[in-house]
PDB file of C-alpha atoms in Angstrom:
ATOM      1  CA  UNK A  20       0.000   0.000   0.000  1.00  0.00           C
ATOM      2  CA  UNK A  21       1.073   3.476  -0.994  1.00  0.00           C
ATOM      3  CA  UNK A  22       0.072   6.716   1.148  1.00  0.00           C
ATOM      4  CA  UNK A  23       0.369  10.480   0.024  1.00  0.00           C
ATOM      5  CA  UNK A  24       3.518  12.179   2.133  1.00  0.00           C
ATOM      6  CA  UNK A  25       2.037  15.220   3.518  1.00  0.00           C
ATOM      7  CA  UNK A  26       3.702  17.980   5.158  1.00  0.00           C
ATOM      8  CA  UNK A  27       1.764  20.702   7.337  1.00  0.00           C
ATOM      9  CA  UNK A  28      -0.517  20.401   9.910  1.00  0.00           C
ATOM     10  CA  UNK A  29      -3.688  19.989  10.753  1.00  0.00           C
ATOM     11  CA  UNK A  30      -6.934  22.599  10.876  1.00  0.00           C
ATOM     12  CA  UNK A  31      -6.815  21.989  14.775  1.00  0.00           C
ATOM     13  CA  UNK A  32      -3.501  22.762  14.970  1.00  0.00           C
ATOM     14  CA  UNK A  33      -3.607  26.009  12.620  1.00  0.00           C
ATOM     15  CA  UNK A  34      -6.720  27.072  15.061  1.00  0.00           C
ATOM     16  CA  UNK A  35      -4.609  27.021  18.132  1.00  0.00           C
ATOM     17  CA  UNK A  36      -2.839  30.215  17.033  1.00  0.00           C
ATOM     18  CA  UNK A  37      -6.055  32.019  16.756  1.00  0.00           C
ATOM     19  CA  UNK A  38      -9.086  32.514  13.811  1.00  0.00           C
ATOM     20  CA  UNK A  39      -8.317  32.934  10.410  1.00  0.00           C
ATOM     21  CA  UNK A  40      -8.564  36.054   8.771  1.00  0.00           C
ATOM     22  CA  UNK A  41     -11.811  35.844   6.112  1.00  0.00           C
ATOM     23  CA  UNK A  42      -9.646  35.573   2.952  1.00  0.00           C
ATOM     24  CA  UNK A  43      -7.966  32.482   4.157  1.00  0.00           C
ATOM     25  CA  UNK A  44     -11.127  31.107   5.873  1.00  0.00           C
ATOM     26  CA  UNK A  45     -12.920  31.207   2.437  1.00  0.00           C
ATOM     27  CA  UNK A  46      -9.904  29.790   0.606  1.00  0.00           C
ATOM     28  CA  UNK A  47     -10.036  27.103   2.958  1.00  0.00           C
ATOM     29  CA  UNK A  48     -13.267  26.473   2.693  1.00  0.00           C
ATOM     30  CA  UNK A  49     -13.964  26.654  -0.844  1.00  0.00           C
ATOM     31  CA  UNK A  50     -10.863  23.824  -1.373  1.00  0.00           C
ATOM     32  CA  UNK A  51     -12.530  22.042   1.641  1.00  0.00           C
ATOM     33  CA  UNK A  52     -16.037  22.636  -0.462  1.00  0.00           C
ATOM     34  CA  UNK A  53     -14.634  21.543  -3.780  1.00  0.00           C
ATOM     35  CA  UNK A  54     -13.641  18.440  -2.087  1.00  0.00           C
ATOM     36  CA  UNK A  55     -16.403  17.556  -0.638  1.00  0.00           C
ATOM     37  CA  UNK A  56     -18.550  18.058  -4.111  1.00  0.00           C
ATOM     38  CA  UNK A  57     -16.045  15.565  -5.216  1.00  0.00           C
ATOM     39  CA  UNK A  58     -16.495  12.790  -2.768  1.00  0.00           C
ATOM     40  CA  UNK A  59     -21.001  13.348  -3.111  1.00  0.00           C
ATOM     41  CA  UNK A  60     -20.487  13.068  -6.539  1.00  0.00           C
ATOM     42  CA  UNK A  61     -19.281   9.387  -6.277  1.00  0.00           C
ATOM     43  CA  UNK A  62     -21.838   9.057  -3.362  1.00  0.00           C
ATOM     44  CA  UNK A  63     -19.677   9.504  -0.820  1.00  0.00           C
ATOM     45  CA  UNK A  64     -20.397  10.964   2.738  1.00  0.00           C
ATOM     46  CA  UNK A  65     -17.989  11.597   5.190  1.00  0.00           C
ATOM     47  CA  UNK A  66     -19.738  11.674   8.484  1.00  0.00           C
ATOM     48  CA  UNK A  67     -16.803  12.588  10.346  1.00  0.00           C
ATOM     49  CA  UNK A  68     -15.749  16.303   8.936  1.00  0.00           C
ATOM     50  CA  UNK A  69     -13.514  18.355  11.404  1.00  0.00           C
ATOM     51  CA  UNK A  70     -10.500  20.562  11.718  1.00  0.00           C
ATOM     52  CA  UNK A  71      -8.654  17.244  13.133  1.00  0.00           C
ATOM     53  CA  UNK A  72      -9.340  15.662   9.455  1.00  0.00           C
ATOM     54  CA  UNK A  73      -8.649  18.747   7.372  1.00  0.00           C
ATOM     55  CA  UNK A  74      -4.848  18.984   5.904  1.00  0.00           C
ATOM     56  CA  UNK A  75      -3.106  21.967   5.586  1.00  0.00           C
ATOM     57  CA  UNK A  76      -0.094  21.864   3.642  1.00  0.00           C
ATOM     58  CA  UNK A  77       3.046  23.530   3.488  1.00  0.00           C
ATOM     59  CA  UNK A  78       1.691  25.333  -0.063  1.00  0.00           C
ATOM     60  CA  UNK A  79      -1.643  25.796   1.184  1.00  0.00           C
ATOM     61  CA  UNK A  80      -3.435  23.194  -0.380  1.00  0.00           C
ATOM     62  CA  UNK A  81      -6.344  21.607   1.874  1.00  0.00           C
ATOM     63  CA  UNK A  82      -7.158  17.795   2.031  1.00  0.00           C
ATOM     64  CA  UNK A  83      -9.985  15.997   3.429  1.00  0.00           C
ATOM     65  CA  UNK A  84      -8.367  12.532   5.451  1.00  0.00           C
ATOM     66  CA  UNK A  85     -10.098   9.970   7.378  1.00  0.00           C
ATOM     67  CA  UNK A  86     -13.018   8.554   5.344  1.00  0.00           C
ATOM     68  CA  UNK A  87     -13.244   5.858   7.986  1.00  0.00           C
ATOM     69  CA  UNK A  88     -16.939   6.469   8.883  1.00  0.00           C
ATOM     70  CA  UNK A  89     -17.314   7.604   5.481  1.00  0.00           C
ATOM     71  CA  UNK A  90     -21.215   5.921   3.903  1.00  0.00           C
ATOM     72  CA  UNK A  91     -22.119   4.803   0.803  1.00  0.00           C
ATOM     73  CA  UNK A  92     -25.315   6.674  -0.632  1.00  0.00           C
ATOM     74  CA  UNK A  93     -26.658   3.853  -2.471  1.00  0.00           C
ATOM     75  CA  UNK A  94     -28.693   5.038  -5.692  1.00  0.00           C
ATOM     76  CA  UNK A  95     -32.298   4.179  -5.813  1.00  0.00           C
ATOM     77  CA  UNK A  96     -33.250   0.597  -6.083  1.00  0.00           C
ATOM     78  CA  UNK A  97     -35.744  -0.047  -8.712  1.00  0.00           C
ATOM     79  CA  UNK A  98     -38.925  -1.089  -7.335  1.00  0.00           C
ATOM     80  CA  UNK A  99     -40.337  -4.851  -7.605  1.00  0.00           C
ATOM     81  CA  UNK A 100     -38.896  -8.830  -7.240  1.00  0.00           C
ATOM     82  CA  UNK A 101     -35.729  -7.759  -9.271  1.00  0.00           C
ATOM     83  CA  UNK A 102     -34.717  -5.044  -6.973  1.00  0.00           C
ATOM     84  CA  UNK A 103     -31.494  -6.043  -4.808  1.00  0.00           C
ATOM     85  CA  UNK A 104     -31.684  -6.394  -1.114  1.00  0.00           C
ATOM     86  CA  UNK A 105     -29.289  -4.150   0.239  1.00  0.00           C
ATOM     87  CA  UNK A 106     -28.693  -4.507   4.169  1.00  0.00           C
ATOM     88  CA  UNK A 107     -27.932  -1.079   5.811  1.00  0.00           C
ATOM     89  CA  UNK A 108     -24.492  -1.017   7.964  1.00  0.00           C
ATOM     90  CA  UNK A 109     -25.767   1.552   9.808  1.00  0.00           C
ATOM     91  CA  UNK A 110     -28.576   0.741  12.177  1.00  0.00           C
ATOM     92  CA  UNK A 111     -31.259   3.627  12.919  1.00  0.00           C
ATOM     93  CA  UNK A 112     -30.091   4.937  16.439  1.00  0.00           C
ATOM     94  CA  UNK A 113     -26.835   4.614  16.154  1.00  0.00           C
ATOM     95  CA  UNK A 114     -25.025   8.139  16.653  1.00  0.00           C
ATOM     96  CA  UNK A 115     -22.139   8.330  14.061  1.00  0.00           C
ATOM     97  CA  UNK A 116     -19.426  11.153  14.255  1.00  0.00           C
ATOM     98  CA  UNK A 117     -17.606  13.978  16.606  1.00  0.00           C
ATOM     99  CA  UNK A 118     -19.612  15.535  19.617  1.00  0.00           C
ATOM    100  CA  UNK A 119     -19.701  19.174  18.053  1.00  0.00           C
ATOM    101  CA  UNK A 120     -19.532  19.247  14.538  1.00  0.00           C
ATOM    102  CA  UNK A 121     -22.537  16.485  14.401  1.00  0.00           C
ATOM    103  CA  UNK A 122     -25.110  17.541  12.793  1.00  0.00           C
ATOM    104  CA  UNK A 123     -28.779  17.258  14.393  1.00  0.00           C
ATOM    105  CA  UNK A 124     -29.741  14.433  12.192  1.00  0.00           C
ATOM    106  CA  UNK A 125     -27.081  12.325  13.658  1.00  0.00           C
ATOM    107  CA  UNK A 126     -27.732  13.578  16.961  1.00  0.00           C
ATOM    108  CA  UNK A 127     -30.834  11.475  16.802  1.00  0.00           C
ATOM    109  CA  UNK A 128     -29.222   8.993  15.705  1.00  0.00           C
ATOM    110  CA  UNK A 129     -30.832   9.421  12.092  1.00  0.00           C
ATOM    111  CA  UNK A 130     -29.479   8.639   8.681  1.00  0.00           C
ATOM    112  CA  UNK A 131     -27.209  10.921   7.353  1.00  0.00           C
ATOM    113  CA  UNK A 132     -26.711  12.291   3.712  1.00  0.00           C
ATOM    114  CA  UNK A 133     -24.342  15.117   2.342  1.00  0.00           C
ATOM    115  CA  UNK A 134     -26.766  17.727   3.727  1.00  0.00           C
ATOM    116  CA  UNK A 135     -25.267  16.263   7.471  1.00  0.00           C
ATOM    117  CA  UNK A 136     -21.497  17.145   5.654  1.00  0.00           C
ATOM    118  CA  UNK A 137     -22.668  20.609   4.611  1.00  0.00           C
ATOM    119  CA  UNK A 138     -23.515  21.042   8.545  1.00  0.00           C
ATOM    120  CA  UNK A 139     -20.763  19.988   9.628  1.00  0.00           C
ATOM    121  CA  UNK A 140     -18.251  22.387   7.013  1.00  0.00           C
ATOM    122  CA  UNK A 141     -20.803  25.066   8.208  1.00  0.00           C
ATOM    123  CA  UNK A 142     -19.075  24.351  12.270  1.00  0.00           C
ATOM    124  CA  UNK A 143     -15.643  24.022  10.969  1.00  0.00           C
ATOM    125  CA  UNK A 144     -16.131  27.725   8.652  1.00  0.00           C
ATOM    126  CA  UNK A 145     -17.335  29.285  11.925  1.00  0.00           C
ATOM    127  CA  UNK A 146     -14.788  28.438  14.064  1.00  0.00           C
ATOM    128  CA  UNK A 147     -11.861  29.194  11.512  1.00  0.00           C
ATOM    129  CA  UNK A 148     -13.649  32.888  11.521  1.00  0.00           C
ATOM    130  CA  UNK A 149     -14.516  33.326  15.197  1.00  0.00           C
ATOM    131  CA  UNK A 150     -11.808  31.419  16.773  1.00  0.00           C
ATOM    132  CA  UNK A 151     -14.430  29.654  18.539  1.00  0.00           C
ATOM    133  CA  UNK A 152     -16.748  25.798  18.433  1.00  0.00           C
ATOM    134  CA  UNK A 153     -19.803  26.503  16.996  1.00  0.00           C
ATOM    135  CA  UNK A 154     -21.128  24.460  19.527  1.00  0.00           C
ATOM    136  CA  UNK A 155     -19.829  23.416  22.815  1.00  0.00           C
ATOM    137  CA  UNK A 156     -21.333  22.600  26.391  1.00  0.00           C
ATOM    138  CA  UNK A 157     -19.468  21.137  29.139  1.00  0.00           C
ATOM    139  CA  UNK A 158     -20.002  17.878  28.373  1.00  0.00           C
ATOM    140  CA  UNK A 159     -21.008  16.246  25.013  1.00  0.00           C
ATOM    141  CA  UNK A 160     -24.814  16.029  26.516  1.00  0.00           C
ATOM    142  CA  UNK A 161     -24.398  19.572  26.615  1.00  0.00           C
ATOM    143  CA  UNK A 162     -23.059  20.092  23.229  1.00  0.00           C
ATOM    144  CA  UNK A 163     -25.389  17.683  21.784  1.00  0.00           C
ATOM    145  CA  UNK A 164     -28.376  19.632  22.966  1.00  0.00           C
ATOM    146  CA  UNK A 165     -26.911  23.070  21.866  1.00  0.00           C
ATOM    147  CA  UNK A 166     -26.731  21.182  18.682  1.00  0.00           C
ATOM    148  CA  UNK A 167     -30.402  20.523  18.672  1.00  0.00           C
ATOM    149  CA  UNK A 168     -31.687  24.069  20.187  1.00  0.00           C
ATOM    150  CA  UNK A 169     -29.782  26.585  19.978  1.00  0.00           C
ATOM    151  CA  UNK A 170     -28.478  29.079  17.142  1.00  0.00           C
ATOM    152  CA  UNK A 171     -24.855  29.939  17.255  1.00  0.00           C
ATOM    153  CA  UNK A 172     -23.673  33.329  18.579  1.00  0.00           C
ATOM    154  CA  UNK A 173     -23.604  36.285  15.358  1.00  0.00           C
ATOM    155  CA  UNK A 174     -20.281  35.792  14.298  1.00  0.00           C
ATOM    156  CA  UNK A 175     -19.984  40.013  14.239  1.00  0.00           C
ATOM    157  CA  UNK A 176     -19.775  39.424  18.193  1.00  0.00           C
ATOM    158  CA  UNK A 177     -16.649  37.065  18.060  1.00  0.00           C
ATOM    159  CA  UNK A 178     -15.093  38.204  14.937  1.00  0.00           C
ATOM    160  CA  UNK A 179     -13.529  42.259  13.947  1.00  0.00           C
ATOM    161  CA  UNK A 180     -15.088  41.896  10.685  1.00  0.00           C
ATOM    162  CA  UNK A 181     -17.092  39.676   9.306  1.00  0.00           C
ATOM    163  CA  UNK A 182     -18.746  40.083   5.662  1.00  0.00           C
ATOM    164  CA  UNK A 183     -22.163  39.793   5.708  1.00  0.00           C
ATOM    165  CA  UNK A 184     -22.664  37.498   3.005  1.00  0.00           C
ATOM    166  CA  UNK A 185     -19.957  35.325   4.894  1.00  0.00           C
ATOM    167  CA  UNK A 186     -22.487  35.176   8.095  1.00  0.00           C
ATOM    168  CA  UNK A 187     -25.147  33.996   5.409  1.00  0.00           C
ATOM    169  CA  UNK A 188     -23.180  31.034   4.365  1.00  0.00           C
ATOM    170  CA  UNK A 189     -21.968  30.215   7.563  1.00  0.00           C
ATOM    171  CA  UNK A 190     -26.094  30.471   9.126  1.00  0.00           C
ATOM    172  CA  UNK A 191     -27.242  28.583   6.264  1.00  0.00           C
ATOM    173  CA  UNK A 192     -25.238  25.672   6.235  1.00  0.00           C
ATOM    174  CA  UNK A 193     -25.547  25.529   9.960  1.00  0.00           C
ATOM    175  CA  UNK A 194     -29.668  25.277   9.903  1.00  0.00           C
ATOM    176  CA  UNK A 195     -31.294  22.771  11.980  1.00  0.00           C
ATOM    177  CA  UNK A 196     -33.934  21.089   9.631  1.00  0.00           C
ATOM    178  CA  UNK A 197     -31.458  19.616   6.551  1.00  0.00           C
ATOM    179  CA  UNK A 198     -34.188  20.848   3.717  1.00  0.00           C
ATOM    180  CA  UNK A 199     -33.598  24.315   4.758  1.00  0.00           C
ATOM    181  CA  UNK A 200     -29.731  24.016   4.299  1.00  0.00           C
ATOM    182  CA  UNK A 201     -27.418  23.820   1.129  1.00  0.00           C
ATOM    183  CA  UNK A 202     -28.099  20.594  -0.213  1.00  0.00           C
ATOM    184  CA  UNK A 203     -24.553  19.819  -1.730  1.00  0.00           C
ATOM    185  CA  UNK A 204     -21.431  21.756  -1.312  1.00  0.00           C
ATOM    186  CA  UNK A 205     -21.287  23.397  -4.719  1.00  0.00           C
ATOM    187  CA  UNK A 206     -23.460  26.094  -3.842  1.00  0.00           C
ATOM    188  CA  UNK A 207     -21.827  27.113  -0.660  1.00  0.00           C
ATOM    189  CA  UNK A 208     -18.671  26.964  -2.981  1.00  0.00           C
ATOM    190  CA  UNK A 209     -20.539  29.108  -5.821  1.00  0.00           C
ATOM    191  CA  UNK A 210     -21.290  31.585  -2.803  1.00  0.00           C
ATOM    192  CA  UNK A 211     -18.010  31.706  -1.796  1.00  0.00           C
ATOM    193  CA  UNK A 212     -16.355  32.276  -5.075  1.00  0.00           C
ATOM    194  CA  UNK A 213     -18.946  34.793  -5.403  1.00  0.00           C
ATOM    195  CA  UNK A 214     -18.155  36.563  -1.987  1.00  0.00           C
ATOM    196  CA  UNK A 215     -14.378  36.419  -3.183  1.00  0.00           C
ATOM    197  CA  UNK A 216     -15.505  38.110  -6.673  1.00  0.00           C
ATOM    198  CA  UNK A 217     -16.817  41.089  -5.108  1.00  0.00           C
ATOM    199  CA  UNK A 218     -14.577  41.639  -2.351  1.00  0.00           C
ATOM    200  CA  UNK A 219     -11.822  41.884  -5.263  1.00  0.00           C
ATOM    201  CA  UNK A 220     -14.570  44.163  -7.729  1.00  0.00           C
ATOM    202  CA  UNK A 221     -14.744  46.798  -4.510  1.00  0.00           C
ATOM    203  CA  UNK A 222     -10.559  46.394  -3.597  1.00  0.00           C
ATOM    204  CA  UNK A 223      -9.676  47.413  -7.265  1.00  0.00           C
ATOM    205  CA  UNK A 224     -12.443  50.295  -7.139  1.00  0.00           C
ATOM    206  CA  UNK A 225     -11.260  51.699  -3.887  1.00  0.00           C
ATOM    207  CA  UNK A 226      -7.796  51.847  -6.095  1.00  0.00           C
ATOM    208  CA  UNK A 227      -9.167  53.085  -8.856  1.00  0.00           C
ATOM    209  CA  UNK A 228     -10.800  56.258  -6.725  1.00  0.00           C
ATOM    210  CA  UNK A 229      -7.547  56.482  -5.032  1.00  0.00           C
ATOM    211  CA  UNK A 230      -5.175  56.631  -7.521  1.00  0.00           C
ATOM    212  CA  UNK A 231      -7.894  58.895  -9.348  1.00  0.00           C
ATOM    213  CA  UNK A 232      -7.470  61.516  -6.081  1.00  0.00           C
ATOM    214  CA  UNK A 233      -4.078  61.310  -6.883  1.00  0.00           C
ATOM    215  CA  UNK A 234      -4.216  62.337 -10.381  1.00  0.00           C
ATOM    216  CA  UNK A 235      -6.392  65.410  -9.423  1.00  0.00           C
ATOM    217  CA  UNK A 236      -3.964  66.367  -6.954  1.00  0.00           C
ATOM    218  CA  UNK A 237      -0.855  65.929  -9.041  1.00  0.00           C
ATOM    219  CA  UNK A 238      -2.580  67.876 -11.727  1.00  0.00           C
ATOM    220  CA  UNK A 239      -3.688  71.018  -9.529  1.00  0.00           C
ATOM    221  CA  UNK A 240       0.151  70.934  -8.496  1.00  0.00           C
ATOM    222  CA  UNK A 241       0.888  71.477 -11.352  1.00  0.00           C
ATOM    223  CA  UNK A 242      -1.412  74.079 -12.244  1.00  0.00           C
ATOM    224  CA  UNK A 243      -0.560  76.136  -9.297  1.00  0.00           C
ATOM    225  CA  UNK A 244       3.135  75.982 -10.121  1.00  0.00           C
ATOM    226  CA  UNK A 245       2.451  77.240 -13.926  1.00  0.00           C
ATOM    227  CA  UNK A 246       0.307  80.139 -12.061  1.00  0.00           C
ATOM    228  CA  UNK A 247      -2.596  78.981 -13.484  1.00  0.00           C
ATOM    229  CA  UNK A 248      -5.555  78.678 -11.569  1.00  0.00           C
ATOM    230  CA  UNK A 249      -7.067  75.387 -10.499  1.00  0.00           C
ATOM    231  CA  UNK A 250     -10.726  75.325 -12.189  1.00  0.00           C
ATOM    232  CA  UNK A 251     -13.335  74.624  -9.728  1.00  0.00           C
ATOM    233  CA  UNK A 252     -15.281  71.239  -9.461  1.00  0.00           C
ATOM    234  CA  UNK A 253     -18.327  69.910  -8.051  1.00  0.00           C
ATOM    235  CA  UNK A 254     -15.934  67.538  -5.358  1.00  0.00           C
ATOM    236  CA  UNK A 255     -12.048  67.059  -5.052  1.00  0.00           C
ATOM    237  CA  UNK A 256     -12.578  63.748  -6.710  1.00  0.00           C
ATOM    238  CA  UNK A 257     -15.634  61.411  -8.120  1.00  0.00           C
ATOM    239  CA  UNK A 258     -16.612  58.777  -5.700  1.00  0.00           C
ATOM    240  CA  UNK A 259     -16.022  55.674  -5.923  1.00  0.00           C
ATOM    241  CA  UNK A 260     -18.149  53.567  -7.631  1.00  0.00           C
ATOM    242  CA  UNK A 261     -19.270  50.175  -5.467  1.00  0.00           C
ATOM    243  CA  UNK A 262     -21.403  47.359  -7.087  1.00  0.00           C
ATOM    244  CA  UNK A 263     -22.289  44.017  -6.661  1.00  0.00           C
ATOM    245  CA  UNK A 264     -23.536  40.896  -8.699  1.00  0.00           C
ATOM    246  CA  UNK A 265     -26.440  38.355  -8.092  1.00  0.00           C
ATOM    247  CA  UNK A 266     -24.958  35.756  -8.433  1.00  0.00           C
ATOM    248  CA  UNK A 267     -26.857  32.592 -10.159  1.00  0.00           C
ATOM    249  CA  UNK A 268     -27.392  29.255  -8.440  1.00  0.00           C
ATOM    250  CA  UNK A 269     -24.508  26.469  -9.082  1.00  0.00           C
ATOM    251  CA  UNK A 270     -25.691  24.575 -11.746  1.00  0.00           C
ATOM    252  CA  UNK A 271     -25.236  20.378 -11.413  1.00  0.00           C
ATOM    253  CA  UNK A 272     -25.915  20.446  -7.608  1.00  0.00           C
ATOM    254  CA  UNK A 273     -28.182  17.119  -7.124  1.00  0.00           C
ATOM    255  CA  UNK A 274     -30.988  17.233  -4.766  1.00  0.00           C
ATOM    256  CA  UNK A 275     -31.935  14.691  -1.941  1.00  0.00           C
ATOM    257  CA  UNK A 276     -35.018  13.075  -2.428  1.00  0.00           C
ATOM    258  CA  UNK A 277     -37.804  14.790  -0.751  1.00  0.00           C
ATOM    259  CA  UNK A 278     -36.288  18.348  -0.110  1.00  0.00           C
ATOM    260  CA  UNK A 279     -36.518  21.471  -1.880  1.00  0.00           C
ATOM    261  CA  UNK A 280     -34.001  23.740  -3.152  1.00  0.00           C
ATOM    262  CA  UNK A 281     -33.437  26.449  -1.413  1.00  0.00           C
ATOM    263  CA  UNK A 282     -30.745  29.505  -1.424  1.00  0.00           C
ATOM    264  CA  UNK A 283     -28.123  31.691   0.945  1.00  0.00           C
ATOM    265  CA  UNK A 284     -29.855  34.474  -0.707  1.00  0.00           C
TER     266      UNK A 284
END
């Protein structure tokens, strides 16, 4: 048997420095996304997603490890006498994962699908902003029930600055019922990419305005030294201008049976 040779550490151990700033939280977590949309795709679930099984490398790169509770998601069986039997390995009732970045579904002790993945990458992209467990109690009956019932702190309370399409994600991955969350991790990924699309639209504005101040300024120098005077404007400089796109759902994103589709936005 051949393994990969990795060098780097851990999400856990990353974390115990402090919270990420939001530009490497979101290019962790769209890798950590990407992967994920991988693994569904060949009907994979993980079941056991945390910042102890995330891989940072030395060059940044993120990989998912330890598929060893990793399920199946058997396609559906064709109805009638020709249908297989299949015999689930997981028995209803059986709770399957980590204390804290469980989702409520396997709380209960319920079957879990790749909506019960997106919950858990919802925890991990909370506490790589905040600093902080998304959910924690003093013991893991604690935990478990703060899983359950309550709503995680705002993340503009533990964080400096938070976008607020980054809370969005983070909420709506984390919601209790799976229908109402993303139902595979290519649209928390679109999202994402989106989020990082606009932050860099409004960066090179901000430099465009400034450099465009700078101009003006240079040129009224310049005017003042030739003894000419400088002609009066409306402002010392236009605005800058600030936009954002709507972005589209991800297309290919396959939905569980019996949910419906629903958005961040």
């Amino acid at each position: 048997m051949v393994s990969e040779l990795l060098e780097g550490e851990t999400l856990r151990e990353r974390l115990r420095s402090g919270p990420l700033s939001s530009r490497k939280a979101i290019d962790y977590a769209l890798q950590v996304a990407r992967g994920l949309a991988a693994a569904h795709e060949k009907g994979i679930v993980h079941r056991d997603l945390k910042p102890e099984n995330l891989f940072i490398t030395n060059d940044g790169r993120v990989k998912i490890l330890d598929f060893g509770l990793a399920k199946l998601m058997m396609p559906e069986a064709p109805s009638g006498a020709d249908a297989p039997t299949l015999h689930a390995v997981t028995e209803p009732g059986l709770i399957m994962g980590t204390v804290g970045y469980m989702s409520p579904e396997q709380v209960r002790g319920q079957a879990a699908d790749q909506r019960s993945d997106i919950f858990a990458f919802g925890a991990i992209l909370y506490e790589m902003i905040s600093g902080k467990r998304a959910f924690h109690g003093e013991t893991s009956a604690d935990t478990m029930s703060a899983i359950l019932k309550e709503e995680v702190p705002e993340l503009s309370e533990t964080a400096r600055s938070v976008p607020p399409g980054l809370e969005r994600i983070v909420r709506h991955c984390l919601e209790k019922s799976p229908s109402q969350r993303f139902h595979c991790p290519a649209d928390p990924a679109f999202d994402l990419e989106a989020l990082t699309e606009i932050s860099a639209t409004s960066k090179s504005g901000a430099q465009a305005a400034v450099q465009e101040v700078r101009g003006a300024e240079s040129r009224r120098r310049l005017a003042s030294g030739a003894g000419a005077r400088a002609p009066r404007a409306g402002g010392r400089g236009r605005p800058a201008s600030w936009w954002s796109r709507a972005g589209t759902r991800s297309p290919g994103c396959s939905t569980p049976a019996g949910s419906a589709s629903t958005s961040a936005r």
